[in-house]
Short mmCIF file of C-alpha atoms in Angstrom, two decimals:
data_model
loop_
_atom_site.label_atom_id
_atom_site.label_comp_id
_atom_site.label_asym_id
_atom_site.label_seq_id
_atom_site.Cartn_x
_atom_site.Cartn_y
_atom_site.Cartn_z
CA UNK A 1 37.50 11.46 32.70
CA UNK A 2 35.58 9.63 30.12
CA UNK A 3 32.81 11.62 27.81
CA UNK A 4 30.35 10.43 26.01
CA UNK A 5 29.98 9.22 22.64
CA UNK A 6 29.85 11.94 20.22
CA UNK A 7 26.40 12.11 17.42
CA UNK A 8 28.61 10.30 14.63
CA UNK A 9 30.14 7.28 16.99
CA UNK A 10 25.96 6.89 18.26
CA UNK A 11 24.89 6.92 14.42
CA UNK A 12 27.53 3.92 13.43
CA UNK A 13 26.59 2.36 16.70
CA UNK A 14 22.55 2.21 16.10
CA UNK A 15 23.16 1.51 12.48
CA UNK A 16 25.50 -1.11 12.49
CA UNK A 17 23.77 -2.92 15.55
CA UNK A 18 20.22 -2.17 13.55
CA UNK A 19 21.86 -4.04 10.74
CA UNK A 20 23.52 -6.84 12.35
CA UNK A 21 19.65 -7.44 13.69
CA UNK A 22 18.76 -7.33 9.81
CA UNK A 23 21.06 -9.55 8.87
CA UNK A 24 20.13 -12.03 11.96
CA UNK A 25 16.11 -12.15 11.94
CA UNK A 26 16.88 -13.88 8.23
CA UNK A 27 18.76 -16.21 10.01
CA UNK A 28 16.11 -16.45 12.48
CA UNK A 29 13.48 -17.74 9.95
CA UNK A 30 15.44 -21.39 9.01
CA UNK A 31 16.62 -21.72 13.32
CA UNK A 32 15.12 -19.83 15.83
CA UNK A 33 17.98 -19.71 18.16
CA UNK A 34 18.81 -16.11 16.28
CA UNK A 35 15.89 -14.96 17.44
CA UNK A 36 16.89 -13.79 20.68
CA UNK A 37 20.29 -12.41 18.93
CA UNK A 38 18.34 -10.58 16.69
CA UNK A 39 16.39 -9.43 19.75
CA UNK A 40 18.89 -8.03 21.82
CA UNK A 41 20.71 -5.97 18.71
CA UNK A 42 18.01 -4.25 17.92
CA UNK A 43 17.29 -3.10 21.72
CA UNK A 44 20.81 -2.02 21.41
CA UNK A 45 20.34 0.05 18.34
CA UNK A 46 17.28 1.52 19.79
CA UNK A 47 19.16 2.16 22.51
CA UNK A 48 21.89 4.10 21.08
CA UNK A 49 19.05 5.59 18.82
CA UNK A 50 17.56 7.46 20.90
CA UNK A 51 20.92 8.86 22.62
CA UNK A 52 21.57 10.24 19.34
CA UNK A 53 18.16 11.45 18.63
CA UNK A 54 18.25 13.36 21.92
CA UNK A 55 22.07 14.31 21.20
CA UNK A 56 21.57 15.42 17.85
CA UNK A 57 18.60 17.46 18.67
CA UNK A 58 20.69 19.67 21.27
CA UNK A 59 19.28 18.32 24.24
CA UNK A 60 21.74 15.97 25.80
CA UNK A 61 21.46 17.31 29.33
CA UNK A 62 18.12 15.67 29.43
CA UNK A 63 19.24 12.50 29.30
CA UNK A 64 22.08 13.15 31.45
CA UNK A 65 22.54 11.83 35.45
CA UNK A 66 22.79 14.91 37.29
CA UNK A 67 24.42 15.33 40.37
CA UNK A 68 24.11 18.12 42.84
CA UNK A 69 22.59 19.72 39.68
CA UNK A 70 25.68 19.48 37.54
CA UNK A 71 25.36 16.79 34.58
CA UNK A 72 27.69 13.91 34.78
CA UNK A 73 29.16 11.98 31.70
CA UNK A 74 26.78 9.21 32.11
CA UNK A 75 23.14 8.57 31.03
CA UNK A 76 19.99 8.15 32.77
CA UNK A 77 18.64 4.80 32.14
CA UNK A 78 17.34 3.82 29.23
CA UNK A 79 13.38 3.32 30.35
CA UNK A 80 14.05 6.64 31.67
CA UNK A 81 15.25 8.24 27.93
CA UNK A 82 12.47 6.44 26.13
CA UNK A 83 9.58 7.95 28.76
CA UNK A 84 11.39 11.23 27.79
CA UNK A 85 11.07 10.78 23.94
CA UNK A 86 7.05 9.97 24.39
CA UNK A 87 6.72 12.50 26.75
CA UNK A 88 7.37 14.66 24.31
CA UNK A 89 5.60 13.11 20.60
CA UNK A 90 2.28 13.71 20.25
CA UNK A 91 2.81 10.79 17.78
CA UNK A 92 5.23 8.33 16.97
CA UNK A 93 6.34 5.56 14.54
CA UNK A 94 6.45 2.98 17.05
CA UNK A 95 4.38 2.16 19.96
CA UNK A 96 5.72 3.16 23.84
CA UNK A 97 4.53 -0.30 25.12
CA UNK A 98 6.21 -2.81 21.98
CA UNK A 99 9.23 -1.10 22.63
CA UNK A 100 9.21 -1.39 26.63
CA UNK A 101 8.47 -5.25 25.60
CA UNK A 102 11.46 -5.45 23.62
CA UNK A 103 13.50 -4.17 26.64
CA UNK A 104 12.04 -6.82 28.85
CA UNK A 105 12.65 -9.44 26.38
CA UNK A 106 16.46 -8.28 25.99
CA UNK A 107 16.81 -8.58 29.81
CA UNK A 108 15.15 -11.96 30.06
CA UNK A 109 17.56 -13.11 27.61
CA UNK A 110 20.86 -11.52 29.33
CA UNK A 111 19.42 -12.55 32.68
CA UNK A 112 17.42 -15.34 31.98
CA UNK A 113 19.23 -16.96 28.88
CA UNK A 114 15.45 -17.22 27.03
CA UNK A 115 12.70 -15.47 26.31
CA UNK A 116 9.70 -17.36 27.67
CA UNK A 117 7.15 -15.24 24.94
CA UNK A 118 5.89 -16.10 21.70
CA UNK A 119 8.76 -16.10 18.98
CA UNK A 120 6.24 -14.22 16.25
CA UNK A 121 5.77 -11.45 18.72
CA UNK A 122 9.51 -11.37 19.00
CA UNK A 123 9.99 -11.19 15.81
CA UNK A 124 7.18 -8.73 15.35
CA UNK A 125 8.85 -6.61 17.73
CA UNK A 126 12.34 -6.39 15.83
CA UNK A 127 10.83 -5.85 12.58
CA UNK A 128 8.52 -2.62 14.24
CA UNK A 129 11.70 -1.98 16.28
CA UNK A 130 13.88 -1.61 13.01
CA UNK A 131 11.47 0.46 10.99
CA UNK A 132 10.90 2.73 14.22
CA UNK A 133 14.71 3.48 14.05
CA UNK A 134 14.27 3.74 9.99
CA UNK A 135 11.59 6.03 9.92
CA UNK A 136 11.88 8.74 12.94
CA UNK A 137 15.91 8.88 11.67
CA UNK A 138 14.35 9.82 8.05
CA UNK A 139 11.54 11.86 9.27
CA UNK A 140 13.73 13.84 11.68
CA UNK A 141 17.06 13.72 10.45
CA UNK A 142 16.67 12.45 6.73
CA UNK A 143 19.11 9.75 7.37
CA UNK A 144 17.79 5.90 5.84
CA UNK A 145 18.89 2.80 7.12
CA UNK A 146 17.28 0.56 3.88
CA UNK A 147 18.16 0.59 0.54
CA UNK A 148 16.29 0.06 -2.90
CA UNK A 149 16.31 -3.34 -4.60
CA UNK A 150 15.56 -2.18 -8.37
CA UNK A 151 13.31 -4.60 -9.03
CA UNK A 152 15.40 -7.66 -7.36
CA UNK A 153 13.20 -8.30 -4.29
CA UNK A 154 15.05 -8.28 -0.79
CA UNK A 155 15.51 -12.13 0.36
CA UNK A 156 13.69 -10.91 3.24
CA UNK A 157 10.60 -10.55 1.52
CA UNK A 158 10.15 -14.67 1.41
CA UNK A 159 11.13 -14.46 5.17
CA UNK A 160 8.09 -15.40 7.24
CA UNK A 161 8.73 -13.19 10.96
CA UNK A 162 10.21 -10.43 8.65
CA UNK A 163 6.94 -10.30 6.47
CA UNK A 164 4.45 -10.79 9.75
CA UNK A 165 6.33 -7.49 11.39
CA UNK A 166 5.80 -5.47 8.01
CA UNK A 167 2.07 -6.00 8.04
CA UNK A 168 2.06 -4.56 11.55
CA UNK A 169 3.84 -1.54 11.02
CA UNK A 170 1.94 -1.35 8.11
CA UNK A 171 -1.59 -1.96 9.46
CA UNK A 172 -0.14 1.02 12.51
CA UNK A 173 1.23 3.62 9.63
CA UNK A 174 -2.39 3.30 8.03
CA UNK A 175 -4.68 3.88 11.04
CA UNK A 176 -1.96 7.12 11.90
CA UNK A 177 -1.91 8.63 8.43
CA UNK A 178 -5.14 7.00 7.09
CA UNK A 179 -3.11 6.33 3.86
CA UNK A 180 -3.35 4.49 0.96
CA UNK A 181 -1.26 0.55 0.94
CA UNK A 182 -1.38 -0.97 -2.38
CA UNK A 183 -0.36 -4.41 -3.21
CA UNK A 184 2.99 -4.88 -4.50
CA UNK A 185 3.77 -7.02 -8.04
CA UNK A 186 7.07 -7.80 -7.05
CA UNK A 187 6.63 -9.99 -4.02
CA UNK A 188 2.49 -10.06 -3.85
CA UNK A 189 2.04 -8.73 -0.27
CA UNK A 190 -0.17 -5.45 0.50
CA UNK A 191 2.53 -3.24 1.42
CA UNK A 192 2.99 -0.38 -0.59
CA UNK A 193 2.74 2.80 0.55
CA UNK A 194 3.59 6.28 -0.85
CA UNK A 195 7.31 8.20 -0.18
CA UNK A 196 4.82 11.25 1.58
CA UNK A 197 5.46 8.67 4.40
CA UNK A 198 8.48 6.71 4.04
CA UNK A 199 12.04 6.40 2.41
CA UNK A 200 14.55 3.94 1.03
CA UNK A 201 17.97 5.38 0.19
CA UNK A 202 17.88 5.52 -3.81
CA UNK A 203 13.95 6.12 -3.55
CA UNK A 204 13.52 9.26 -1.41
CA UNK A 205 10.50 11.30 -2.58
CA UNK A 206 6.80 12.07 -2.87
CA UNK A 207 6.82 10.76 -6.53
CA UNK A 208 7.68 7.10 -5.07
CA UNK A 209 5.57 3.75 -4.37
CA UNK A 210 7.44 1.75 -2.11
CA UNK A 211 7.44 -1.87 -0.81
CA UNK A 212 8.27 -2.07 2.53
CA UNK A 213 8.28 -5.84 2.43
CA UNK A 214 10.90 -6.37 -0.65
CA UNK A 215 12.15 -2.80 -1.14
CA UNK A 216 11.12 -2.66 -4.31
CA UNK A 217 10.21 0.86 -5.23
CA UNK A 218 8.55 2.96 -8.62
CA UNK A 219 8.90 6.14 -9.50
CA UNK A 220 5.35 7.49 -10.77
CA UNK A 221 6.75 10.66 -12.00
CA UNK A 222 9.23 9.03 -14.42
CA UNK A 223 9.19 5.01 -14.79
CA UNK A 224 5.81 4.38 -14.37
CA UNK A 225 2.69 6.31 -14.13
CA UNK A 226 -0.79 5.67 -12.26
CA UNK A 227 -3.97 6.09 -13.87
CA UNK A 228 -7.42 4.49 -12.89
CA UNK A 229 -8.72 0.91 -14.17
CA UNK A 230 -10.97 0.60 -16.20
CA UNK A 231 -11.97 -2.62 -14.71
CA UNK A 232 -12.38 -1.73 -10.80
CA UNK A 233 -12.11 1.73 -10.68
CA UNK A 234 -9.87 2.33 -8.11
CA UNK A 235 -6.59 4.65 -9.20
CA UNK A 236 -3.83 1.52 -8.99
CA UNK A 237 -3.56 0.74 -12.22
CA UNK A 238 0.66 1.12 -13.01
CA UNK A 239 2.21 1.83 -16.66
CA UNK A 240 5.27 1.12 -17.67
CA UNK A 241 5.81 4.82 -19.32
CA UNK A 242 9.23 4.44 -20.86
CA UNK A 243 8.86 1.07 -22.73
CA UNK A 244 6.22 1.73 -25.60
CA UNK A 245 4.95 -0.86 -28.16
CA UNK A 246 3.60 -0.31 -31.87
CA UNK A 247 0.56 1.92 -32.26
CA UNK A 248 1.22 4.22 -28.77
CA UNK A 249 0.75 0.75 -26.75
CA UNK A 250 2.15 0.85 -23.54
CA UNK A 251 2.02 -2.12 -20.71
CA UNK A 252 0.37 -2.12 -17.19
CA UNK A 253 -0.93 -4.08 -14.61
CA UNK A 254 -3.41 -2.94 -11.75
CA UNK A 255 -2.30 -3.67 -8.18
CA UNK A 256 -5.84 -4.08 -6.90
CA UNK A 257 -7.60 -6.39 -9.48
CA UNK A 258 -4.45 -7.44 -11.37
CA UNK A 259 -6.11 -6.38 -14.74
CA UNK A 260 -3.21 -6.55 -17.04
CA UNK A 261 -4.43 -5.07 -21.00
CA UNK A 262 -2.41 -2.56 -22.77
CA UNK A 263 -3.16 1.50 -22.35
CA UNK A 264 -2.51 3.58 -24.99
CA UNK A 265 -0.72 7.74 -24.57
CA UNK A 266 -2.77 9.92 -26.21
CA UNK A 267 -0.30 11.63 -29.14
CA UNK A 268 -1.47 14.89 -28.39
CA UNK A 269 -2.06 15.73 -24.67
CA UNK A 270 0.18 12.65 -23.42
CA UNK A 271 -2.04 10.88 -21.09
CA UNK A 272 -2.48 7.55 -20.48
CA UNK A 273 -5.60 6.24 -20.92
CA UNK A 274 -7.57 2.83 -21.80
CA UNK A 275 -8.22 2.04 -25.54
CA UNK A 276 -11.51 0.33 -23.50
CA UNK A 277 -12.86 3.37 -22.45
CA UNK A 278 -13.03 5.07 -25.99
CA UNK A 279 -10.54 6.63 -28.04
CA UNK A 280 -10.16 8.14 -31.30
CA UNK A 281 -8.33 7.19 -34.36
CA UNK A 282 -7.08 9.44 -37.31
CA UNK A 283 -4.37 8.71 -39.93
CA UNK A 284 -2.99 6.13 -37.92
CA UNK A 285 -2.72 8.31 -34.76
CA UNK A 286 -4.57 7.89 -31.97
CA UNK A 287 -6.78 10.43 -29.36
CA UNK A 288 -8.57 10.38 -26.08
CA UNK A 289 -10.70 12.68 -26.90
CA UNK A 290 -12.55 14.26 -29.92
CA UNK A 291 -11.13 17.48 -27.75
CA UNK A 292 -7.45 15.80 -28.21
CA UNK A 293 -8.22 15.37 -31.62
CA UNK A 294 -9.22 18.66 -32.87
CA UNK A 295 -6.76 20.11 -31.64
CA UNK A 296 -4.22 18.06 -34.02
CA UNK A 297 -6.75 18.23 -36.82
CA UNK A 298 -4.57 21.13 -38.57
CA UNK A 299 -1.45 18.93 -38.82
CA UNK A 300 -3.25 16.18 -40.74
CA UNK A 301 -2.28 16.10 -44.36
#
């Protein structure tokens, strides 16, 4: 009698069809005919995602056919699992109704050979589809399906249907959480949100900015830090705290206003702060405050 797929052959399965999708809405962007490929992986990743997520969780039986009361080897139907899973979520990373369109696309295209919708709705639909996968496996689990790029953008991040599903997973993260989304240097687009919400594998954390258009990724507890502007105000203005210049000069940019003038670390309490906004000057050292500098006045010669 057959069984059903163990939690480790359902992970490979929704990762490597969630991937194959990746790798096929890029495609998608110079011919649309991989579209509807694109389409139909990633319902079969979130397919197999949430047999896992229910499997992993210890409650197989409820997606289970039963029969005279006795669970069979075979699942309920997959509108039937993904009622379950909302039935139960007093919130979620995706939305019930983009992901029941995504199911009726898929079967247009099996049944129908096309999908008779709009292609950036499609598209929009992966891309949410994909991140729903990314984020309730991280949030749940702690498993990541996207990487880090280190500072070399994703090629996805010029993609057009790729960068149009971002913003709206975006744009539904920020009316959830209320949170913060900066712009991003890298690749321009405001899409940077805080690791309290969201993961790449190499740049898992609270102390992380992430891009969830190009991957990109700082880490505000070591490379670079965030201070305010002195400019607009807001707290988005990023230093570059491991490469410093002559005189305690260090480089930054802010996100928000794209002010880009050197800061300056105070020598004494370490703090980054704007030469703009006062400072204070002794011996060829330099001070925040007049606080900052009494408190080194003993070591001057």
């Amino acid at each position: 009698m057959k069984s059903l797929p163990n939690v480790d052959q359902l992970q490979d399965g929704f990762v490597d069809f969630s991937m194959f999708s990746f790798e096929l809405l890029e495609r998608a962007d110079r011919d649309r005919k991989y579209l509807k490929f694109a389409a139909v992986n990633a319902q079969i990743a979130l397919e197999l995602f949430l047999k896992f997520y229910f499997t992993k969780k210890g409650r197989i039986d409820q997606i289970r056919k039963k029969k005279n009361g006795i669970g069979q080897n075979e699942y309920i139907d997959f509108s039937q699992i993904l009622n379950l899973y909302y039935s139960t979520r007093t919130w979620s990373f995706g939305v019930k109704r983009e992901l029941v369109n995504l199911l009726d696309a898929r079967n247009s295209i099996l049944h129908k050979a096309q999908h008779t919708g709009s292609p950036d709705e499609l598209a929009i639909n992966v891309v949410k589809t994909l991140y729903f996968i990314h984020s309730t496996w991280h949030s749940d689990f702690g498993g990541l399906l996207f990487e880090r790029s280190y500072g070399l953008p994703s090629v996805m991040s010029k993609n057009r249907m790729w960068g149009k599903g971002v913003q709206g997973f975006v744009e539904q993260l920020k009316n959830v959480h209320k949170m913060d989304v900066r712009p991003c240097l890298t690749c321009q687009q405001r899409t940077v949100i805080t690791g309290e919400f969201f993961g790449l594998i190499g740049a898992d954390g609270m102390e992380y900015l992430i891009c969830l258009n190009c991957f990109d990724s700082l880490d505000v507890e070591h490379e670079v830090r965030l201070i305010k502007c002195h400019v607009c105000h807001n707290h988005t203005y990023i230093v570059e705290a491991l490469n410093e210049q002559k005189q305690q000069l260090y480089a930054g940019k802010c996100t928000a206003c794209h002010e880009d003038s050197f800061v300056r670390r105070c020598i004494q309490c370490e703090n980054f702060y704007h030469p703009e906004d006062g400072e204070f000057n002794e011996s060829g050292k330099y001070f925040c405050s007049s606080g900052c500098l009494e408190c080194a006045s003993d070591s001057f010669p």
